[in-house]
């Protein structure tokens, strides 16, 4: 086994361990949110979706921003490890996006009275999700590693520049056409127990992101060092 | 600098000349646009949604779909007979190559838009009033930006396995800002509102053009590196 | 002032179950990919 493959194996092991710890953390967050956090009096139990939706959304956005930034650095330094990291981050970002996009409507239906609304943030995250599904599809369609890295870096960078434009255009669209929202989510101040649960959950999701990306990255490095694209 | 523009123009002129001889892409794109316009006329419940309300959206969906059809052509042509390799070994700066391809694509998309716009006015019974100059301005502003992104993506997907599928998948998210902006502005202009009312949208479209033209010109060389 | 807290616990349970399924599903997929890769 080459030293590179050994290092990759160690990374995978560490990543799996970290993911396992983080998953236990998710269970703890569930318990904390259910049994040790007060129920919001106006929104009821559905408000507790917040404790997984928000950390997942922030995780997804961080994951996609990192893809964009690392892609930029890749085109500059051309280090294949940066590309493999971007791939891992994009994949985990898509997983977090799926959590965000399924828990969001489940909260919106009881609170807003509608599963979906074309508000700026919702639209932006939906299109980012589409874009990164496209990013992963592109990767799977280019067999040659260096070529794949350059192409996907270009998509990652362009995606980073797209974010403010989608947000601004939907925002302008909405301010010109205000749509009634049944119940505005107004949370001027949060009780400390709620804030605590949210912060712990954000920490756990960050850990989960790190564990998933580390495992995925290690797998990609290992596949590359053994010249085997099968596991990729 | 003058060299760059001269070379870019040479590439654009070559593409336009090739197209002028066969006219396959442009003719099929124009007929495609006409078909989309005709289908949209029936893709609504008669009497509930008026043609006039639907018109701006239809116009921009048609424009962008027809544009997408022409993007694949830009590099598919080069791939045949390995013409792209010839272009790449030629002493042409990558910037000029991008600019040339971009100008050629812009020419195609503008042509398709110019032909399908009268059809749109005809089919959808649009009364233009004195909105025509402003409409041309908006069309230009919206098109200039997304053609840059389309040029980059078409250069990329043409060398992948699922080019026809990947291009819309990657490109459609980038159409969101220009299409939202263009539809909003077109709606107001057709309502007879002044251009000053849509100043915010025009600025957004112009910013999109500047940002994406710059970024696309910068990342384009990375696609062609060997 | 009397506020009626809505009965919407079902949505919360659904969201928590879906999230658990997605995260566990992805973790399992990584685990399987890892065991397959490490065996060789």
Short mmCIF file of C-alpha atoms in Angstrom, two decimals:
data_model
loop_
_atom_site.label_atom_id
_atom_site.label_comp_id
_atom_site.label_asym_id
_atom_site.label_seq_id
_atom_site.Cartn_x
_atom_site.Cartn_y
_atom_site.Cartn_z
CA UNK A 1 0.00 0.00 0.00
CA UNK A 2 1.36 3.37 -0.98
CA UNK A 3 1.80 6.05 1.69
CA UNK A 4 -0.89 8.09 -0.05
CA UNK A 5 -3.34 5.19 0.15
CA UNK A 6 -2.45 4.70 3.81
CA UNK A 7 -3.12 8.35 4.57
CA UNK A 8 -6.41 8.12 2.67
CA UNK A 9 -7.43 5.05 4.67
CA UNK A 10 -6.69 6.91 7.90
CA UNK A 11 -8.76 9.86 6.68
CA UNK A 12 -11.70 7.58 5.87
CA UNK A 13 -11.52 5.97 9.32
CA UNK A 14 -11.37 9.33 11.06
CA UNK A 15 -14.21 10.62 8.90
CA UNK A 16 -16.42 7.65 9.68
CA UNK A 17 -15.69 8.01 13.38
CA UNK A 18 -16.50 11.71 13.29
CA UNK A 19 -19.70 11.03 11.32
CA UNK A 20 -20.71 8.44 13.90
CA UNK A 21 -20.14 10.85 16.77
CA UNK A 22 -22.08 13.54 14.93
CA UNK A 23 -24.99 11.16 14.28
CA UNK A 24 -25.14 10.41 18.00
CA UNK A 25 -25.12 14.18 18.42
CA UNK A 26 -28.16 14.43 16.14
CA UNK A 27 -29.98 11.96 18.38
CA UNK A 28 -29.06 14.14 21.38
CA UNK A 29 -30.32 17.24 19.56
CA UNK A 30 -33.61 15.44 18.91
CA UNK A 31 -33.93 14.55 22.59
CA UNK A 32 -32.99 18.06 23.65
CA UNK A 33 -35.45 19.67 21.24
CA UNK A 34 -38.29 17.33 22.17
CA UNK A 35 -37.95 17.07 25.93
CA UNK A 36 -35.85 19.95 27.14
CA UNK A 37 -36.92 22.93 25.03
CA UNK A 38 -40.14 24.88 25.60
CA UNK A 39 -42.88 24.67 22.96
CA UNK A 40 -43.49 27.91 21.14
CA UNK A 41 -46.94 29.05 22.19
CA UNK A 42 -48.15 30.40 18.83
CA UNK A 43 -46.53 27.94 16.46
CA UNK A 44 -46.88 24.79 18.50
CA UNK A 45 -44.69 21.72 18.13
CA UNK A 46 -44.00 22.40 14.44
CA UNK A 47 -41.70 25.22 15.51
CA UNK A 48 -39.25 22.55 16.67
CA UNK A 49 -38.54 21.72 13.02
CA UNK A 50 -36.51 24.93 13.17
CA UNK A 51 -33.77 23.16 15.16
CA UNK A 52 -32.92 20.86 12.27
CA UNK A 53 -33.98 23.01 9.34
CA UNK A 54 -31.81 26.02 10.11
CA UNK A 55 -28.57 24.11 10.84
CA UNK A 56 -29.08 21.99 7.70
CA UNK A 57 -29.68 25.13 5.61
CA UNK A 58 -26.61 26.88 7.00
CA UNK A 59 -24.58 23.70 6.46
CA UNK A 60 -25.71 23.46 2.84
CA UNK A 61 -24.90 27.10 2.13
CA UNK A 62 -21.46 26.79 3.72
CA UNK A 63 -20.85 23.60 1.72
CA UNK A 64 -21.77 25.30 -1.58
CA UNK A 65 -19.78 28.45 -0.78
CA UNK A 66 -16.75 26.29 -0.06
CA UNK A 67 -17.20 24.55 -3.42
CA UNK A 68 -17.14 27.95 -5.13
CA UNK A 69 -14.14 29.26 -3.21
CA UNK A 70 -12.12 26.05 -3.46
CA UNK A 71 -12.91 25.88 -7.19
CA UNK A 72 -11.42 29.33 -7.60
CA UNK A 73 -8.28 28.27 -5.77
CA UNK A 74 -8.15 25.09 -7.85
CA UNK A 75 -7.99 26.99 -11.13
CA UNK A 76 -5.12 28.96 -9.65
CA UNK A 77 -3.05 26.20 -8.00
CA UNK A 78 -4.29 23.16 -9.97
CA UNK A 79 -3.93 20.85 -6.98
CA UNK A 80 -6.19 17.81 -7.57
CA UNK A 81 -6.87 17.53 -3.83
CA UNK A 82 -8.74 20.83 -3.96
CA UNK A 83 -10.97 19.41 -6.67
CA UNK A 84 -11.67 16.26 -4.66
CA UNK A 85 -12.53 18.39 -1.65
CA UNK A 86 -14.93 20.47 -3.77
CA UNK A 87 -16.60 17.29 -4.97
CA UNK A 88 -17.00 15.97 -1.42
CA UNK A 89 -18.36 19.31 -0.23
CA UNK A 90 -20.83 19.51 -3.13
CA UNK A 91 -22.16 16.02 -2.44
CA UNK A 92 -22.64 16.68 1.28
CA UNK A 93 -24.16 20.06 0.42
CA UNK A 94 -26.74 18.33 -1.76
CA UNK A 95 -27.58 15.93 1.11
CA UNK A 96 -28.02 18.86 3.51
CA UNK A 97 -30.10 20.67 0.88
CA UNK A 98 -32.45 17.71 0.68
CA UNK A 99 -32.91 17.93 4.47
CA UNK A 100 -33.48 21.67 4.19
CA UNK A 101 -35.91 21.40 1.28
CA UNK A 102 -38.01 18.65 2.91
CA UNK A 103 -38.14 20.08 6.43
CA UNK A 104 -38.86 23.59 5.12
CA UNK A 105 -42.26 22.80 3.57
CA UNK A 106 -43.15 20.62 6.57
CA UNK A 107 -42.73 23.74 8.69
CA UNK A 108 -44.30 26.08 6.14
CA UNK A 109 -47.54 24.13 5.78
CA UNK A 110 -48.71 24.47 9.41
CA UNK A 111 -47.15 27.90 10.04
CA UNK A 112 -47.52 29.79 6.74
CA UNK A 113 -50.46 27.73 5.52
CA UNK A 114 -48.62 26.74 2.34
CA UNK A 115 -46.01 24.14 1.48
CA UNK A 116 -44.03 26.47 -0.68
CA UNK A 117 -43.76 30.17 -1.38
CA UNK A 118 -41.51 31.86 -3.94
CA UNK A 119 -39.73 33.98 -1.42
CA UNK A 120 -36.15 35.06 -2.12
CA UNK A 121 -34.46 32.64 0.21
CA UNK A 122 -36.55 29.63 -0.79
CA UNK A 123 -36.03 30.27 -4.47
CA UNK A 124 -32.32 30.80 -4.07
CA UNK A 125 -31.79 27.58 -2.15
CA UNK A 126 -33.92 25.63 -4.63
CA UNK A 127 -31.87 26.84 -7.58
CA UNK A 128 -28.60 26.26 -5.74
CA UNK A 129 -29.77 22.71 -5.15
CA UNK A 130 -30.54 22.32 -8.87
CA UNK A 131 -27.20 23.82 -9.82
CA UNK A 132 -25.22 21.46 -7.62
CA UNK A 133 -27.19 18.45 -8.80
CA UNK A 134 -26.08 19.63 -12.24
CA UNK A 135 -22.52 19.96 -10.91
CA UNK A 136 -22.54 16.33 -9.75
CA UNK A 137 -24.13 15.19 -13.02
CA UNK A 138 -21.41 16.99 -14.97
CA UNK A 139 -18.72 15.31 -12.89
CA UNK A 140 -20.13 11.89 -13.62
CA UNK A 141 -20.20 12.67 -17.35
CA UNK A 142 -16.49 13.58 -17.66
CA UNK A 143 -14.22 10.56 -17.29
CA UNK A 144 -10.84 12.30 -17.46
CA UNK A 145 -9.89 13.61 -13.96
CA UNK A 146 -8.06 16.82 -14.90
CA UNK A 147 -10.70 17.78 -17.40
CA UNK A 148 -13.46 16.99 -14.89
CA UNK A 149 -11.72 19.12 -12.28
CA UNK A 150 -11.44 22.13 -14.60
CA UNK A 151 -15.04 21.90 -15.80
CA UNK A 152 -16.54 21.51 -12.38
CA UNK A 153 -14.36 24.32 -11.01
CA UNK A 154 -15.81 26.61 -13.67
CA UNK A 155 -19.36 25.64 -12.64
CA UNK A 156 -18.50 26.14 -8.97
CA UNK A 157 -17.12 29.63 -9.57
CA UNK A 158 -20.01 30.71 -11.79
CA UNK A 159 -22.41 29.39 -9.13
CA UNK A 160 -20.78 31.58 -6.51
CA UNK A 161 -21.38 34.64 -8.69
CA UNK A 162 -24.95 33.60 -9.43
CA UNK A 163 -26.04 33.66 -5.77
CA UNK A 164 -26.41 37.45 -5.29
CA UNK A 165 -28.19 37.81 -8.63
CA UNK A 166 -30.84 35.19 -7.95
CA UNK A 167 -31.40 36.59 -4.50
CA UNK A 168 -31.66 40.17 -5.72
CA UNK A 169 -33.92 39.39 -8.66
CA UNK A 170 -36.37 37.36 -6.58
CA UNK A 171 -36.24 40.03 -3.88
CA UNK A 172 -37.06 42.76 -6.40
CA UNK A 173 -39.80 40.54 -7.82
CA UNK A 174 -41.36 40.07 -4.40
CA UNK A 175 -41.15 43.64 -3.23
CA UNK A 176 -42.96 44.72 -6.38
CA UNK A 177 -45.55 41.97 -5.98
CA UNK A 178 -46.09 41.45 -2.27
CA UNK A 179 -47.84 38.19 -1.55
CA UNK A 180 -49.87 37.70 1.59
CA UNK A 181 -48.28 35.38 4.10
CA UNK A 182 -50.73 33.90 6.59
CA UNK A 183 -48.47 34.18 9.56
CA UNK A 184 -45.24 36.09 9.57
CA UNK A 185 -42.52 34.29 11.49
CA UNK A 186 -41.55 37.03 13.88
CA UNK A 187 -39.04 36.03 16.48
CA UNK A 188 -37.57 39.22 17.89
CA UNK A 189 -36.02 37.47 20.84
CA UNK A 190 -35.62 33.81 21.57
CA UNK A 191 -35.79 32.27 25.03
CA UNK A 192 -32.34 31.05 26.11
CA UNK A 193 -33.37 27.37 26.05
CA UNK A 194 -34.38 27.64 22.39
CA UNK A 195 -31.21 29.48 21.48
CA UNK A 196 -29.17 26.86 23.30
CA UNK A 197 -30.82 24.00 21.40
CA UNK A 198 -30.30 25.82 18.11
CA UNK A 199 -26.63 26.52 18.79
CA UNK A 200 -25.96 22.93 19.88
CA UNK A 201 -27.71 21.67 16.77
CA UNK A 202 -25.62 23.97 14.59
CA UNK A 203 -22.49 22.60 16.22
CA UNK A 204 -23.66 19.02 15.62
CA UNK A 205 -24.47 19.69 11.95
CA UNK A 206 -21.08 21.32 11.46
CA UNK A 207 -19.48 18.20 12.92
CA UNK A 208 -21.64 16.06 10.64
CA UNK A 209 -20.53 18.11 7.63
CA UNK A 210 -16.89 17.67 8.62
CA UNK A 211 -17.31 13.92 9.16
CA UNK A 212 -19.16 13.33 5.88
CA UNK A 213 -16.77 15.47 3.84
CA UNK A 214 -13.73 13.84 5.43
CA UNK A 215 -15.01 10.35 4.63
CA UNK A 216 -16.00 11.30 1.09
CA UNK A 217 -12.70 13.07 0.51
CA UNK A 218 -10.71 10.12 1.85
CA UNK A 219 -12.64 7.77 -0.44
CA UNK A 220 -11.84 9.94 -3.45
CA UNK A 221 -8.15 10.15 -2.55
CA UNK A 222 -8.00 6.40 -2.06
CA UNK A 223 -9.72 5.76 -5.38
CA UNK A 224 -7.27 8.05 -7.10
CA UNK A 225 -4.17 6.54 -5.48
CA UNK A 226 -5.20 3.01 -6.44
CA UNK A 227 -6.18 4.16 -9.91
CA UNK A 228 -9.68 2.90 -9.33
CA UNK A 229 -12.50 5.20 -10.32
CA UNK A 230 -15.14 2.70 -9.24
CA UNK A 231 -15.49 3.97 -5.68
CA UNK A 232 -15.64 7.55 -6.85
CA UNK B 1 -5.52 44.48 -28.03
CA UNK B 2 -6.37 45.22 -31.66
CA UNK B 3 -4.91 41.82 -32.47
CA UNK B 4 -7.26 40.20 -29.97
CA UNK B 5 -10.28 41.86 -31.54
CA UNK B 6 -9.09 41.06 -35.06
CA UNK B 7 -8.62 37.37 -34.20
CA UNK B 8 -11.90 37.22 -32.32
CA UNK B 9 -13.66 38.73 -35.29
CA UNK B 10 -12.00 36.21 -37.61
CA UNK B 11 -13.39 33.34 -35.52
CA UNK B 12 -16.84 34.89 -35.26
CA UNK B 13 -16.91 35.62 -38.99
CA UNK B 14 -15.90 32.03 -39.75
CA UNK B 15 -18.76 30.70 -37.59
CA UNK B 16 -21.27 33.07 -39.10
CA UNK B 17 -20.08 32.25 -42.63
CA UNK B 18 -20.39 28.50 -42.01
CA UNK B 19 -23.87 29.05 -40.70
CA UNK B 20 -24.84 31.30 -43.58
CA UNK B 21 -23.91 28.53 -46.02
CA UNK B 22 -25.96 25.77 -44.42
CA UNK B 23 -28.49 27.74 -42.37
CA UNK B 24 -29.46 24.53 -40.51
CA UNK B 25 -29.13 25.86 -36.97
CA UNK B 26 -30.69 29.23 -37.54
CA UNK B 27 -33.62 27.88 -39.55
CA UNK B 28 -34.37 25.16 -37.04
CA UNK B 29 -34.05 27.60 -34.14
CA UNK B 30 -36.45 30.03 -35.80
CA UNK B 31 -38.98 27.29 -36.50
CA UNK B 32 -38.53 26.02 -32.98
CA UNK B 33 -39.32 29.50 -31.66
CA UNK B 34 -42.40 29.73 -33.89
CA UNK B 35 -43.58 26.33 -32.64
CA UNK B 36 -43.09 27.26 -29.01
CA UNK B 37 -45.07 30.45 -29.56
CA UNK B 38 -47.87 28.50 -31.24
CA UNK B 39 -47.97 25.85 -28.51
CA UNK B 40 -48.03 28.44 -25.73
CA UNK B 41 -51.03 30.04 -27.34
CA UNK B 42 -52.93 26.85 -26.55
CA UNK B 43 -51.21 25.99 -23.25
CA UNK B 44 -53.71 28.00 -21.23
CA UNK B 45 -57.36 27.82 -20.30
CA UNK B 46 -59.15 29.99 -22.88
CA UNK B 47 -60.94 32.94 -21.35
CA UNK B 48 -59.31 32.73 -17.93
CA UNK B 49 -55.84 33.98 -18.74
CA UNK B 50 -55.68 36.61 -21.44
CA UNK B 51 -53.05 36.49 -24.13
CA UNK B 52 -51.76 39.89 -23.08
CA UNK B 53 -51.07 38.72 -19.53
CA UNK B 54 -49.19 35.69 -20.71
CA UNK B 55 -47.31 37.40 -23.53
CA UNK B 56 -44.12 38.60 -21.77
CA UNK B 57 -43.48 35.24 -20.13
CA UNK B 58 -44.05 33.41 -23.38
CA UNK B 59 -41.73 35.74 -25.21
CA UNK B 60 -38.87 35.12 -22.82
CA UNK B 61 -39.37 31.40 -22.49
CA UNK B 62 -39.27 31.24 -26.28
CA UNK B 63 -36.16 33.41 -26.53
CA UNK B 64 -34.20 31.46 -23.97
CA UNK B 65 -35.19 28.02 -25.23
CA UNK B 66 -34.31 28.97 -28.77
CA UNK B 67 -31.02 30.40 -27.52
CA UNK B 68 -30.20 27.13 -25.80
CA UNK B 69 -30.76 25.32 -29.06
CA UNK B 70 -28.14 27.45 -30.78
CA UNK B 71 -25.50 27.05 -28.05
CA UNK B 72 -24.96 23.37 -28.69
CA UNK B 73 -24.16 24.19 -32.29
CA UNK B 74 -21.27 26.53 -31.44
CA UNK B 75 -18.87 23.80 -30.41
CA UNK B 76 -20.51 20.72 -31.89
CA UNK B 77 -19.34 22.06 -35.22
CA UNK B 78 -15.77 22.34 -33.98
CA UNK B 79 -15.72 18.87 -32.54
CA UNK B 80 -16.51 17.26 -35.84
CA UNK B 81 -13.31 16.53 -37.76
CA UNK B 82 -11.38 17.66 -34.67
CA UNK B 83 -11.57 21.26 -35.88
CA UNK B 84 -11.27 22.43 -32.30
CA UNK B 85 -7.80 20.90 -32.02
CA UNK B 86 -6.83 22.88 -35.07
CA UNK B 87 -8.10 26.05 -33.46
CA UNK B 88 -6.27 25.24 -30.24
CA UNK B 89 -2.87 24.66 -31.81
CA UNK B 90 -3.25 27.83 -33.85
CA UNK B 91 -1.52 30.82 -32.21
CA UNK B 92 -4.75 32.35 -31.00
CA UNK B 93 -5.06 33.63 -27.44
CA UNK B 94 -7.84 31.87 -25.54
CA UNK B 95 -9.40 35.25 -24.82
CA UNK B 96 -9.84 35.86 -28.53
CA UNK B 97 -11.37 32.42 -28.94
CA UNK B 98 -13.91 33.18 -26.24
CA UNK B 99 -14.69 36.57 -27.67
CA UNK B 100 -15.09 35.13 -31.17
CA UNK B 101 -17.39 32.34 -30.06
CA UNK B 102 -19.29 34.77 -27.88
CA UNK B 103 -19.85 37.24 -30.71
CA UNK B 104 -20.96 34.46 -33.05
CA UNK B 105 -23.41 33.13 -30.45
CA UNK B 106 -24.67 36.63 -29.80
CA UNK B 107 -25.25 37.05 -33.52
CA UNK B 108 -27.24 33.82 -33.66
CA UNK B 109 -29.36 34.58 -30.62
CA UNK B 110 -30.07 38.12 -31.80
CA UNK B 111 -31.07 36.76 -35.22
CA UNK B 112 -33.45 34.24 -33.68
CA UNK B 113 -34.88 36.95 -31.44
CA UNK B 114 -35.25 39.35 -34.35
CA UNK B 115 -37.18 36.78 -36.40
CA UNK B 116 -39.37 35.46 -33.60
CA UNK B 117 -40.28 38.87 -32.20
CA UNK B 118 -42.55 39.85 -35.14
CA UNK B 119 -44.13 36.40 -34.92
CA UNK B 120 -44.76 37.02 -31.25
CA UNK B 121 -46.38 40.40 -31.96
CA UNK B 122 -48.52 38.74 -34.62
CA UNK B 123 -49.54 35.60 -32.70
CA UNK B 124 -50.19 37.32 -29.39
CA UNK B 125 -51.86 40.41 -30.73
CA UNK B 126 -49.47 42.69 -28.92
CA UNK B 127 -49.93 46.42 -29.33
CA UNK B 128 -46.44 47.83 -29.09
CA UNK B 129 -47.29 51.50 -28.81
CA UNK B 130 -44.03 53.40 -28.58
CA UNK B 131 -42.40 50.74 -26.42
CA UNK B 132 -40.33 49.24 -29.23
CA UNK B 133 -37.00 51.05 -28.59
CA UNK B 134 -37.18 50.29 -24.87
CA UNK B 135 -38.05 46.66 -25.60
CA UNK B 136 -35.02 46.37 -27.87
CA UNK B 137 -32.84 47.82 -25.13
CA UNK B 138 -34.13 45.34 -22.56
CA UNK B 139 -33.77 42.41 -24.92
CA UNK B 140 -30.19 43.42 -25.58
CA UNK B 141 -29.38 43.89 -21.89
CA UNK B 142 -30.82 40.51 -20.94
CA UNK B 143 -29.29 38.61 -23.85
CA UNK B 144 -25.73 39.93 -23.60
CA UNK B 145 -25.23 38.36 -20.17
CA UNK B 146 -26.73 34.92 -20.55
CA UNK B 147 -25.07 34.30 -23.91
CA UNK B 148 -21.69 34.63 -22.14
CA UNK B 149 -22.65 31.89 -19.67
CA UNK B 150 -24.10 29.79 -22.49
CA UNK B 151 -20.87 30.08 -24.49
CA UNK B 152 -18.81 28.79 -21.56
CA UNK B 153 -21.19 25.93 -20.81
CA UNK B 154 -21.52 24.85 -24.43
CA UNK B 155 -17.73 24.70 -24.77
CA UNK B 156 -17.74 22.46 -21.73
CA UNK B 157 -20.62 20.05 -22.25
CA UNK B 158 -19.84 19.39 -25.90
CA UNK B 159 -16.93 17.28 -24.72
CA UNK B 160 -19.00 15.26 -22.25
CA UNK B 161 -21.20 12.25 -22.74
CA UNK B 162 -24.63 13.80 -22.15
CA UNK B 163 -24.24 17.22 -23.75
CA UNK B 164 -27.91 17.65 -24.64
CA UNK B 165 -29.00 16.90 -21.10
CA UNK B 166 -26.25 18.70 -19.22
CA UNK B 167 -26.50 22.03 -20.98
CA UNK B 168 -30.04 22.86 -19.77
CA UNK B 169 -29.34 21.37 -16.34
CA UNK B 170 -26.37 23.66 -15.79
CA UNK B 171 -27.58 26.64 -17.76
CA UNK B 172 -31.19 27.07 -16.60
CA UNK B 173 -30.31 28.30 -13.06
CA UNK B 174 -28.28 31.06 -14.70
CA UNK B 175 -31.30 32.15 -16.71
CA UNK B 176 -33.24 32.97 -13.54
CA UNK B 177 -32.03 36.57 -13.02
CA UNK B 178 -32.13 37.70 -16.67
CA UNK B 179 -35.49 36.06 -17.37
CA UNK B 180 -37.17 37.39 -14.22
CA UNK B 181 -35.81 40.85 -14.98
CA UNK B 182 -36.68 40.80 -18.67
CA UNK B 183 -40.23 39.53 -18.06
CA UNK B 184 -40.85 42.18 -15.40
CA UNK B 185 -39.60 44.96 -17.63
CA UNK B 186 -41.40 43.67 -20.73
CA UNK B 187 -44.69 43.44 -18.83
CA UNK B 188 -44.44 47.05 -17.70
CA UNK B 189 -43.35 48.34 -21.07
CA UNK B 190 -46.23 46.58 -22.83
CA UNK B 191 -48.52 48.19 -20.26
CA UNK B 192 -47.30 51.53 -21.54
CA UNK B 193 -45.28 52.38 -18.45
CA UNK B 194 -42.16 54.54 -18.82
CA UNK B 195 -38.66 53.11 -18.72
CA UNK B 196 -37.84 55.08 -15.57
CA UNK B 197 -40.20 52.85 -13.60
CA UNK B 198 -38.04 49.78 -14.21
CA UNK B 199 -34.72 51.43 -13.48
CA UNK B 200 -33.89 48.91 -10.71
CA UNK B 201 -34.37 45.97 -13.06
CA UNK B 202 -32.29 47.56 -15.79
CA UNK B 203 -29.45 48.07 -13.35
CA UNK B 204 -29.71 44.45 -12.24
CA UNK B 205 -29.56 43.24 -15.86
CA UNK B 206 -26.60 45.50 -16.61
CA UNK B 207 -24.76 44.28 -13.50
CA UNK B 208 -25.40 40.68 -14.56
CA UNK B 209 -23.94 41.43 -17.99
CA UNK B 210 -20.80 43.05 -16.62
CA UNK B 211 -20.17 40.40 -13.96
CA UNK B 212 -20.78 37.34 -16.12
CA UNK B 213 -19.01 38.63 -19.21
CA UNK B 214 -15.94 39.30 -17.08
CA UNK B 215 -16.05 36.04 -15.13
CA UNK B 216 -16.80 33.94 -18.22
CA UNK B 217 -13.93 35.53 -20.15
CA UNK B 218 -11.66 34.75 -17.20
CA UNK B 219 -12.67 31.11 -16.69
CA UNK B 220 -13.03 30.21 -20.36
CA UNK B 221 -9.31 29.44 -20.91
CA UNK B 222 -9.51 26.83 -18.13
CA UNK B 223 -11.98 24.82 -20.20
CA UNK B 224 -9.70 24.53 -23.18
CA UNK B 225 -6.43 23.77 -21.34
CA UNK B 226 -4.91 20.46 -22.13
CA UNK C 1 -54.78 36.79 26.83
CA UNK C 2 -55.60 33.28 25.73
CA UNK C 3 -53.55 31.89 22.83
CA UNK C 4 -54.48 28.56 21.30
CA UNK C 5 -51.38 26.58 20.63
CA UNK C 6 -51.98 24.75 17.35
CA UNK C 7 -51.94 20.96 17.23
CA UNK C 8 -49.29 20.31 14.61
CA UNK C 9 -46.99 17.77 16.20
CA UNK C 10 -47.47 15.48 13.18
CA UNK C 11 -45.47 17.85 10.98
CA UNK C 12 -42.65 17.89 13.50
CA UNK C 13 -42.54 14.09 13.71
CA UNK C 14 -42.56 13.84 9.91
CA UNK C 15 -39.69 16.33 9.61
CA UNK C 16 -37.61 14.61 12.28
CA UNK C 17 -38.16 11.18 10.74
CA UNK C 18 -37.34 12.40 7.22
CA UNK C 19 -34.16 14.12 8.41
CA UNK C 20 -33.04 11.02 10.31
CA UNK C 21 -33.70 8.86 7.25
CA UNK C 22 -31.75 11.15 4.89
CA UNK C 23 -28.74 11.54 7.19
CA UNK C 24 -28.63 7.87 8.13
CA UNK C 25 -29.09 6.88 4.50
CA UNK C 26 -26.14 8.98 3.38
CA UNK C 27 -24.00 7.79 6.29
CA UNK C 28 -24.83 4.20 5.38
CA UNK C 29 -23.92 4.81 1.75
CA UNK C 30 -20.55 6.27 2.82
CA UNK C 31 -20.02 3.32 5.16
CA UNK C 32 -20.66 0.81 2.39
CA UNK C 33 -18.41 2.65 -0.03
CA UNK C 34 -15.70 2.73 2.65
CA UNK C 35 -15.88 -0.95 3.54
CA UNK C 36 -15.82 -1.88 -0.14
CA UNK C 37 -12.81 0.38 -0.80
CA UNK C 38 -10.89 -0.72 2.31
CA UNK C 39 -11.33 -4.42 1.59
CA UNK C 40 -9.10 -4.11 -1.44
#
